[in-house]
MMTF fields as JSON, N, C-alpha, C and O atoms, coordinates in Angstrom:
{
  "mmtfVersion": "1.0.0",
  "mmtfProducer": "UNKNOWN",
  "numBonds": 383,
  "numAtoms": 384,
  "numGroups": 96,
  "numChains": 1,
  "numModels": 1,
  "chainsPerModel": [1],
  "groupsPerChain": [96],
  "chainIdList": ["A"],
  "bondAtomList": [4, 2, 8, 6, 12, 10, 16, 14, 20, 18, 24, 22, 28, 26, 32, 30, 36, 34, 40, 38, 44, 42, 48, 46, 52, 50, 56, 54, 60, 58, 64, 62, 68, 66, 72, 70, 76, 74, 80, 78, 84, 82, 88, 86, 92, 90, 96, 94, 100, 98, 104, 102, 108, 106, 112, 110, 116, 114, 120, 118, 124, 122, 128, 126, 132, 130, 136, 134, 140, 138, 144, 142, 148, 146, 152, 150, 156, 154, 160, 158, 164, 162, 168, 166, 172, 170, 176, 174, 180, 178, 184, 182, 188, 186, 192, 190, 196, 194, 200, 198, 204, 202, 208, 206, 212, 210, 216, 214, 220, 218, 224, 222, 228, 226, 232, 230, 236, 234, 240, 238, 244, 242, 248, 246, 252, 250, 256, 254, 260, 258, 264, 262, 268, 266, 272, 270, 276, 274, 280, 278, 284, 282, 288, 286, 292, 290, 296, 294, 300, 298, 304, 302, 308, 306, 312, 310, 316, 314, 320, 318, 324, 322, 328, 326, 332, 330, 336, 334, 340, 338, 344, 342, 348, 346, 352, 350, 356, 354, 360, 358, 364, 362, 368, 366, 372, 370, 376, 374, 380, 378],
  "bondOrderList": [1, 1, 1, 1, 1, 1, 1, 1, 1, 1, 1, 1, 1, 1, 1, 1, 1, 1, 1, 1, 1, 1, 1, 1, 1, 1, 1, 1, 1, 1, 1, 1, 1, 1, 1, 1, 1, 1, 1, 1, 1, 1, 1, 1, 1, 1, 1, 1, 1, 1, 1, 1, 1, 1, 1, 1, 1, 1, 1, 1, 1, 1, 1, 1, 1, 1, 1, 1, 1, 1, 1, 1, 1, 1, 1, 1, 1, 1, 1, 1, 1, 1, 1, 1, 1, 1, 1, 1, 1, 1, 1, 1, 1, 1, 1],
  "groupList": [{"groupName": "MET", "atomNameList": ["N", "CA", "C", "O"], "elementList": ["N", "C", "C", "O"], "formalChargeList": [0, 0, 0, 0], "bondAtomList": [1, 0, 2, 1, 3, 2], "bondOrderList": [1, 1, 2], "singleLetterCode": "M", "chemCompType": "L-PEPTIDE LINKING"}, {"groupName": "SER", "atomNameList": ["N", "CA", "C", "O"], "elementList": ["N", "C", "C", "O"], "formalChargeList": [0, 0, 0, 0], "bondAtomList": [1, 0, 2, 1, 3, 2], "bondOrderList": [1, 1, 2], "singleLetterCode": "S", "chemCompType": "L-PEPTIDE LINKING"}, {"groupName": "HIS", "atomNameList": ["N", "CA", "C", "O"], "elementList": ["N", "C", "C", "O"], "formalChargeList": [0, 0, 0, 0], "bondAtomList": [1, 0, 2, 1, 3, 2], "bondOrderList": [1, 1, 2], "singleLetterCode": "H", "chemCompType": "L-PEPTIDE LINKING"}, {"groupName": "ILE", "atomNameList": ["N", "CA", "C", "O"], "elementList": ["N", "C", "C", "O"], "formalChargeList": [0, 0, 0, 0], "bondAtomList": [1, 0, 2, 1, 3, 2], "bondOrderList": [1, 1, 2], "singleLetterCode": "I", "chemCompType": "L-PEPTIDE LINKING"}, {"groupName": "ASP", "atomNameList": ["N", "CA", "C", "O"], "elementList": ["N", "C", "C", "O"], "formalChargeList": [0, 0, 0, 0], "bondAtomList": [1, 0, 2, 1, 3, 2], "bondOrderList": [1, 1, 2], "singleLetterCode": "D", "chemCompType": "L-PEPTIDE LINKING"}, {"groupName": "GLY", "atomNameList": ["N", "CA", "C", "O"], "elementList": ["N", "C", "C", "O"], "formalChargeList": [0, 0, 0, 0], "bondAtomList": [1, 0, 2, 1, 3, 2], "bondOrderList": [1, 1, 2], "singleLetterCode": "G", "chemCompType": "PEPTIDE LINKING"}, {"groupName": "THR", "atomNameList": ["N", "CA", "C", "O"], "elementList": ["N", "C", "C", "O"], "formalChargeList": [0, 0, 0, 0], "bondAtomList": [1, 0, 2, 1, 3, 2], "bondOrderList": [1, 1, 2], "singleLetterCode": "T", "chemCompType": "L-PEPTIDE LINKING"}, {"groupName": "PHE", "atomNameList": ["N", "CA", "C", "O"], "elementList": ["N", "C", "C", "O"], "formalChargeList": [0, 0, 0, 0], "bondAtomList": [1, 0, 2, 1, 3, 2], "bondOrderList": [1, 1, 2], "singleLetterCode": "F", "chemCompType": "L-PEPTIDE LINKING"}, {"groupName": "GLN", "atomNameList": ["N", "CA", "C", "O"], "elementList": ["N", "C", "C", "O"], "formalChargeList": [0, 0, 0, 0], "bondAtomList": [1, 0, 2, 1, 3, 2], "bondOrderList": [1, 1, 2], "singleLetterCode": "Q", "chemCompType": "L-PEPTIDE LINKING"}, {"groupName": "GLU", "atomNameList": ["N", "CA", "C", "O"], "elementList": ["N", "C", "C", "O"], "formalChargeList": [0, 0, 0, 0], "bondAtomList": [1, 0, 2, 1, 3, 2], "bondOrderList": [1, 1, 2], "singleLetterCode": "E", "chemCompType": "L-PEPTIDE LINKING"}, {"groupName": "LEU", "atomNameList": ["N", "CA", "C", "O"], "elementList": ["N", "C", "C", "O"], "formalChargeList": [0, 0, 0, 0], "bondAtomList": [1, 0, 2, 1, 3, 2], "bondOrderList": [1, 1, 2], "singleLetterCode": "L", "chemCompType": "L-PEPTIDE LINKING"}, {"groupName": "ASN", "atomNameList": ["N", "CA", "C", "O"], "elementList": ["N", "C", "C", "O"], "formalChargeList": [0, 0, 0, 0], "bondAtomList": [1, 0, 2, 1, 3, 2], "bondOrderList": [1, 1, 2], "singleLetterCode": "N", "chemCompType": "L-PEPTIDE LINKING"}, {"groupName": "ALA", "atomNameList": ["N", "CA", "C", "O"], "elementList": ["N", "C", "C", "O"], "formalChargeList": [0, 0, 0, 0], "bondAtomList": [1, 0, 2, 1, 3, 2], "bondOrderList": [1, 1, 2], "singleLetterCode": "A", "chemCompType": "L-PEPTIDE LINKING"}, {"groupName": "LYS", "atomNameList": ["N", "CA", "C", "O"], "elementList": ["N", "C", "C", "O"], "formalChargeList": [0, 0, 0, 0], "bondAtomList": [1, 0, 2, 1, 3, 2], "bondOrderList": [1, 1, 2], "singleLetterCode": "K", "chemCompType": "L-PEPTIDE LINKING"}, {"groupName": "VAL", "atomNameList": ["N", "CA", "C", "O"], "elementList": ["N", "C", "C", "O"], "formalChargeList": [0, 0, 0, 0], "bondAtomList": [1, 0, 2, 1, 3, 2], "bondOrderList": [1, 1, 2], "singleLetterCode": "V", "chemCompType": "L-PEPTIDE LINKING"}, {"groupName": "ARG", "atomNameList": ["N", "CA", "C", "O"], "elementList": ["N", "C", "C", "O"], "formalChargeList": [0, 0, 0, 0], "bondAtomList": [1, 0, 2, 1, 3, 2], "bondOrderList": [1, 1, 2], "singleLetterCode": "R", "chemCompType": "L-PEPTIDE LINKING"}, {"groupName": "TYR", "atomNameList": ["N", "CA", "C", "O"], "elementList": ["N", "C", "C", "O"], "formalChargeList": [0, 0, 0, 0], "bondAtomList": [1, 0, 2, 1, 3, 2], "bondOrderList": [1, 1, 2], "singleLetterCode": "Y", "chemCompType": "L-PEPTIDE LINKING"}, {"groupName": "PRO", "atomNameList": ["N", "CA", "C", "O"], "elementList": ["N", "C", "C", "O"], "formalChargeList": [0, 0, 0, 0], "bondAtomList": [1, 0, 2, 1, 3, 2], "bondOrderList": [1, 1, 2], "singleLetterCode": "P", "chemCompType": "L-PEPTIDE LINKING"}, {"groupName": "TRP", "atomNameList": ["N", "CA", "C", "O"], "elementList": ["N", "C", "C", "O"], "formalChargeList": [0, 0, 0, 0], "bondAtomList": [1, 0, 2, 1, 3, 2], "bondOrderList": [1, 1, 2], "singleLetterCode": "W", "chemCompType": "L-PEPTIDE LINKING"}],
  "groupTypeList": [0, 1, 2, 3, 2, 3, 3, 4, 5, 5, 6, 6, 7, 5, 2, 1, 8, 5, 9, 10, 11, 2, 6, 10, 12, 6, 6, 12, 8, 9, 6, 10, 1, 12, 10, 5, 2, 13, 14, 6, 13, 14, 15, 14, 6, 4, 4, 16, 12, 3, 9, 8, 9, 3, 9, 8, 7, 14, 12, 12, 4, 1, 3, 3, 10, 8, 0, 17, 5, 18, 18, 0, 5, 9, 17, 18, 6, 14, 13, 13, 16, 3, 4, 9, 14, 7, 6, 7, 5, 2, 5, 15, 10, 16, 12, 11],
  "groupIdList": [1, 2, 3, 4, 5, 6, 7, 8, 9, 10, 11, 12, 13, 14, 15, 16, 17, 18, 19, 20, 21, 22, 23, 24, 25, 26, 27, 28, 29, 30, 31, 32, 33, 34, 35, 36, 37, 38, 39, 40, 41, 42, 43, 44, 45, 46, 47, 48, 49, 50, 51, 52, 53, 54, 55, 56, 57, 58, 59, 60, 61, 62, 63, 64, 65, 66, 67, 68, 69, 70, 71, 72, 73, 74, 75, 76, 77, 78, 79, 80, 81, 82, 83, 84, 85, 86, 87, 88, 89, 90, 91, 92, 93, 94, 95, 96],
  "secStructList": [7, 7, 3, 3, 3, 3, 3, 3, 7, 7, 7, 7, 5, 6, 6, 5, 7, 1, 2, 2, 2, 2, 2, 2, 2, 2, 2, 2, 2, 2, 2, 2, 2, 2, 6, 6, 7, 3, 3, 3, 3, 3, 3, 6, 6, 1, 7, 7, 7, 2, 2, 2, 2, 2, 2, 2, 2, 2, 2, 7, 1, 3, 3, 3, 3, 3, 7, 7, 7, 5, 6, 6, 5, 7, 7, 2, 2, 2, 2, 2, 2, 2, 2, 2, 2, 2, 2, 2, 6, 5, 6, 6, 6, 5, 7, 7],
  "xCoordList": [131.948, 130.99, 130.403, 131.105, 129.121, 128.424, 127.548, 127.254, 127.152, 126.306, 124.869, 124.579, 123.958, 122.543, 121.72, 121.88, 120.817, 119.851, 118.483, 118.064, 117.804, 116.503, 115.496, 115.674, 114.444, 113.363, 112.17, 111.565, 111.829, 110.759, 109.433, 109.213, 108.596, 107.367, 106.166, 105.048, 106.363, 105.195, 104.503, 105.129, 103.151, 102.344, 101.029, 100.526, 100.51, 99.234, 98.122, 98.087, 97.208, 96.065, 94.941, 95.14, 93.826, 92.793, 93.221, 93.7, 93.056, 93.424, 94.906, 95.412, 95.581, 96.986, 97.901, 97.687, 98.897, 99.844, 101.163, 102.104, 101.245, 102.477, 103.526, 104.69, 103.19, 104.21, 104.874, 106.062, 104.188, 104.866, 105.991, 107.097, 105.75, 106.837, 107.903, 109.072, 107.578, 108.604, 109.501, 110.726, 108.877, 109.594, 110.494, 111.623, 109.975, 110.795, 112.01, 113.113, 111.768, 112.821, 113.934, 115.128, 113.495, 114.408, 115.187, 116.384, 114.509, 115.171, 116.178, 117.243, 115.862, 116.869, 118.021, 119.156, 117.797, 118.866, 119.832, 121.051, 119.28, 120.054, 120.842, 122.021, 120.14, 120.812, 121.957, 123.037, 121.693, 122.71, 123.883, 125.027, 123.564, 124.634, 125.526, 126.75, 124.898, 125.613, 126.516, 127.537, 126.141, 126.907, 128.038, 128.769, 128.134, 129.238, 128.933, 129.836, 127.74, 127.335, 127.099, 126.71, 127.337, 126.932, 125.49, 125.148, 124.637, 123.156, 122.668, 122.983, 121.909, 121.185, 119.681, 119.306, 118.839, 117.374, 116.656, 117.058, 115.575, 114.704, 113.276, 112.939, 112.489, 111.046, 110.293, 110.373, 109.554, 108.981, 107.87, 107.508, 107.331, 106.375, 106.936, 106.223, 108.254, 109.021, 109.584, 109.689, 109.968, 110.658, 111.989, 112.673, 112.306, 113.531, 114.086, 113.342, 115.386, 116.086, 116.246, 116.9, 115.652, 115.686, 117.168, 117.526, 117.998, 119.362, 120.124, 120.942, 119.836, 120.516, 120.041, 120.834, 118.787, 118.31, 118.926, 119.268, 119.102, 119.752, 121.174, 121.645, 121.89, 123.185, 123.239, 124.184, 122.152, 122.126, 121.926, 122.53, 121.117, 120.948, 122.259, 122.635, 122.918, 124.198, 125.225, 125.927, 125.292, 126.325, 125.982, 126.872, 124.685, 124.217, 124.607, 124.509, 125.022, 125.228, 123.866, 123.61, 123.029, 121.685, 120.645, 120.941, 119.44, 118.302, 117.252, 116.88, 116.82, 115.701, 114.49, 114.556, 113.404, 112.151, 111.121, 110.505, 110.951, 110.015, 108.721, 108.664, 107.647, 106.385, 105.237, 105.425, 104.038, 102.874, 102.518, 102.85, 101.868, 101.279, 99.807, 99.0, 99.463, 98.062, 97.529, 97.96, 96.596, 95.982, 97.046, 96.943, 98.049, 99.187, 100.036, 100.68, 100.048, 100.843, 101.377, 101.034, 102.182, 102.745, 101.826, 101.02, 101.917, 101.137, 101.576, 102.674, 100.666, 100.937, 102.139, 102.791, 102.457, 103.681, 104.923, 105.877, 104.937, 106.118, 106.215, 107.315, 105.099, 105.083, 105.514, 106.212, 105.123, 105.573, 107.074, 107.756, 107.577, 109.03, 109.763, 110.688, 109.352, 110.021, 109.941, 110.933, 108.778, 108.621, 109.516, 110.136, 109.619, 110.472, 111.906, 112.613, 112.365, 113.776, 114.266, 115.329, 113.493, 113.898, 113.715, 114.488, 112.752, 112.608, 113.795, 114.389, 114.127, 115.264, 116.626, 117.661, 116.598, 117.848, 118.153, 119.117, 117.287, 117.533, 118.949, 119.38, 119.645, 121.027, 122.066, 123.225, 121.693, 122.526, 122.079, 122.889, 120.795, 120.235, 119.919, 119.958, 119.614, 119.3, 119.554, 119.55, 119.783, 120.144, 118.94, 118.896, 117.972, 116.799, 115.572, 114.486],
  "yCoordList": [78.628, 79.497, 80.455, 81.052, 80.643, 81.635, 82.546, 82.27, 83.613, 84.584, 84.379, 84.504, 84.057, 83.806, 84.819, 85.046, 85.448, 86.465, 85.764, 85.22, 85.789, 85.196, 86.301, 87.248, 86.218, 87.164, 86.454, 85.606, 86.814, 86.196, 86.969, 88.091, 86.344, 86.93, 86.598, 86.91, 85.947, 85.642, 86.875, 87.88, 86.782, 87.998, 87.588, 86.478, 88.503, 88.247, 88.499, 89.517, 87.52, 87.626, 86.757, 85.559, 87.319, 86.545, 85.945, 86.645, 84.672, 83.993, 83.516, 83.006, 83.689, 83.313, 84.409, 85.556, 84.141, 85.12, 85.043, 85.771, 84.201, 84.105, 83.305, 83.348, 82.574, 81.927, 80.763, 80.528, 80.039, 78.961, 79.51, 78.971, 80.562, 81.113, 81.691, 81.525, 82.411, 82.944, 81.79, 81.898, 80.77, 79.612, 78.934, 78.537, 78.817, 78.186, 79.113, 78.629, 80.444, 81.348, 81.318, 81.335, 81.274, 81.224, 79.958, 79.973, 78.817, 77.539, 77.457, 76.867, 78.047, 78.096, 78.926, 78.549, 80.112, 80.964, 80.251, 80.32, 79.593, 78.894, 77.753, 77.575, 76.943, 75.78, 76.182, 75.593, 77.182, 77.587, 78.272, 78.145, 79.015, 79.649, 78.594, 78.723, 77.575, 76.479, 75.721, 75.16, 75.706, 75.074, 76.005, 75.646, 77.158, 78.079, 79.167, 79.918, 79.278, 80.314, 81.601, 81.61, 82.703, 84.046, 84.221, 84.199, 84.395, 84.484, 85.842, 86.264, 86.497, 87.695, 87.404, 86.574, 88.155, 87.896, 89.191, 90.044, 89.313, 90.506, 89.899, 88.926, 90.525, 90.218, 91.379, 92.514, 91.078, 92.149, 92.949, 94.039, 92.404, 93.217, 94.141, 94.929, 94.023, 94.977, 96.065, 95.957, 97.159, 98.25, 97.664, 96.894, 98.054, 97.673, 98.839, 99.659, 98.913, 99.99, 99.533, 98.532, 100.27, 99.841, 99.782, 98.842, 100.769, 100.751, 99.556, 98.95, 99.215, 98.022, 96.748, 95.839, 96.688, 95.486, 95.373, 94.266, 96.47, 96.465, 95.944, 95.174, 96.362, 95.906, 94.34, 93.627, 93.915, 92.453, 91.687, 90.623, 92.135, 91.437, 91.44, 90.405, 92.512, 92.641, 91.639, 90.97, 91.557, 90.708, 89.269, 88.421, 88.947, 87.563, 86.589, 86.931, 85.441, 84.359, 83.667, 83.197, 83.639, 82.973, 83.761, 84.394, 83.694, 84.426, 83.319, 82.525, 83.315, 82.354, 83.25, 84.16, 83.01, 83.768, 82.839, 81.996, 83.013, 82.178, 82.982, 84.014, 82.392, 83.08, 82.146, 81.061, 82.522, 81.74, 81.89, 82.921, 80.952, 81.061, 81.405, 80.564, 82.609, 83.043, 83.09, 83.909, 82.204, 82.205, 82.212, 82.928, 81.422, 81.219, 82.472, 82.654, 83.346, 84.521, 84.881, 84.225, 85.878, 86.312, 87.259, 87.92, 87.359, 88.439, 89.848, 90.066, 90.725, 92.106, 92.69, 93.582, 92.245, 92.734, 92.35, 93.126, 91.155, 90.699, 91.451, 91.842, 91.674, 92.447, 93.835, 94.403, 94.436, 95.821, 95.865, 96.763, 94.846, 94.817, 94.706, 95.474, 93.749, 93.628, 94.835, 95.214, 95.469, 96.758, 97.831, 98.531, 98.002, 99.08, 98.812, 99.673, 97.635, 97.295, 97.316, 97.85, 96.751, 96.647, 97.975, 98.261, 98.774, 100.098, 100.991, 101.638, 101.02, 101.863, 101.223, 101.887, 99.921, 99.209, 99.203, 98.59, 99.912, 100.033, 100.553, 101.561, 99.858, 100.171, 99.452, 99.408, 98.867, 98.087, 96.601, 95.674, 96.445, 95.055, 94.549, 93.354, 95.505, 95.109, 96.34, 97.47, 96.061, 97.15, 97.792, 99.021, 97.071, 97.68, 96.735, 97.083],
  "zCoordList": [98.196, 98.861, 97.957, 97.14, 98.054, 97.178, 98.02, 99.183, 97.405, 98.039, 97.557, 96.367, 98.513, 98.133, 98.832, 100.031, 98.085, 98.611, 98.591, 97.569, 99.736, 99.911, 99.978, 100.744, 99.206, 99.281, 99.835, 99.179, 101.072, 101.821, 101.455, 101.911, 100.643, 100.201, 100.982, 100.572, 102.147, 102.923, 103.399, 103.733, 103.426, 103.737, 104.434, 104.255, 105.214, 105.917, 104.913, 104.222, 104.858, 104.023, 104.651, 104.852, 104.945, 105.572, 106.869, 107.761, 106.983, 108.202, 108.179, 109.178, 107.03, 106.963, 107.41, 107.017, 108.197, 108.636, 107.843, 108.159, 106.852, 106.076, 106.82, 106.421, 107.877, 108.698, 107.962, 108.183, 107.118, 106.394, 105.552, 105.588, 104.799, 103.998, 104.794, 104.447, 105.919, 106.795, 107.366, 107.416, 107.758, 108.323, 107.264, 107.553, 106.066, 104.966, 104.595, 104.338, 104.578, 104.258, 105.356, 105.056, 106.599, 107.687, 107.749, 108.034, 107.477, 107.454, 106.354, 106.53, 105.197, 104.071, 104.435, 104.142, 105.099, 105.534, 106.525, 106.368, 107.507, 108.486, 107.949, 108.256, 107.102, 106.479, 105.534, 105.556, 104.722, 103.782, 104.424, 103.988, 105.489, 106.289, 106.947, 106.98, 107.456, 108.149, 107.151, 107.548, 105.859, 104.84, 104.288, 103.365, 104.873, 104.568, 103.556, 103.187, 103.11, 102.113, 102.843, 104.011, 102.141, 102.598, 102.231, 101.049, 103.204, 102.966, 103.465, 104.578, 102.636, 103.037, 102.779, 101.95, 103.559, 103.436, 103.646, 104.437, 102.91, 103.072, 103.153, 102.479, 103.999, 104.037, 103.408, 103.877, 102.33, 101.533, 102.25, 101.806, 103.358, 104.064, 105.109, 105.731, 105.287, 106.165, 105.368, 104.147, 106.04, 105.302, 104.762, 105.436, 103.558, 102.941, 102.184, 101.647, 102.14, 101.375, 99.897, 99.604, 99.031, 97.606, 97.076, 96.366, 97.42, 96.966, 97.519, 96.827, 98.812, 99.354, 98.645, 98.398, 98.329, 97.549, 96.245, 95.827, 95.54, 94.206, 94.37, 93.532, 95.467, 95.747, 96.043, 95.706, 96.688, 97.007, 95.75, 95.616, 94.793, 93.521, 92.72, 92.169, 92.647, 91.997, 92.542, 91.784, 93.87, 94.572, 94.577, 94.644, 94.505, 94.685, 93.478, 92.299, 93.867, 92.82, 92.509, 91.4, 93.547, 93.426, 94.222, 95.236, 93.724, 94.377, 94.68, 93.816, 95.9, 96.273, 96.516, 97.341, 95.822, 95.994, 96.674, 96.023, 97.984, 98.729, 98.925, 99.592, 98.257, 98.351, 98.146, 97.595, 98.57, 98.204, 96.786, 96.202, 96.172, 94.81, 94.932, 95.328, 94.602, 94.701, 93.262, 92.45, 92.975, 91.656, 90.582, 89.586, 90.794, 89.873, 89.718, 88.684, 90.731, 90.684, 92.064, 93.048, 92.148, 93.388, 94.082, 93.428, 95.452, 96.235, 95.737, 95.225, 95.927, 95.472, 96.206, 95.662, 97.386, 98.09, 97.39, 97.33, 96.852, 96.109, 94.805, 94.416, 94.101, 92.866, 93.087, 92.246, 94.211, 94.552, 94.723, 94.231, 95.452, 95.701, 94.374, 94.106, 93.536, 92.261, 91.403, 90.782, 91.338, 90.642, 91.151, 90.351, 92.441, 93.006, 92.74, 92.214, 93.088, 92.987, 91.468, 91.153, 90.628, 89.266, 88.528, 87.613, 88.878, 88.248, 88.625, 87.763, 89.879, 90.304, 89.958, 89.99, 89.629, 89.333, 87.795, 87.336, 87.037, 85.607, 85.318, 85.877, 84.452, 84.157, 84.943, 84.53, 86.095, 86.891, 86.918, 86.882, 86.982, 87.014, 85.58, 85.288, 84.735, 83.291, 82.485, 82.974, 81.184, 80.262, 79.659, 79.601, 79.213, 78.604, 78.703, 78.24]
}
């Protein structure tokens, strides 16, 4: 059994409500949990605690990043999440 952290990067943009990414992230969470894994999930458009997210990265054996590909990049909400978590996680998530 492993600890898997899922980052749901689905977001509202134009006519899209991010439902495909939300559905895929939830399906992954349910399936992996049913297989006996410990699964945690965060939705980047919801409020999240940066310190708790750092702890999830440290504890996780695997990270799943579920997001749309916008012009071959991530949505700004995913970039913001990564910037916040990894900036405050300096020294714990990476050395330099």
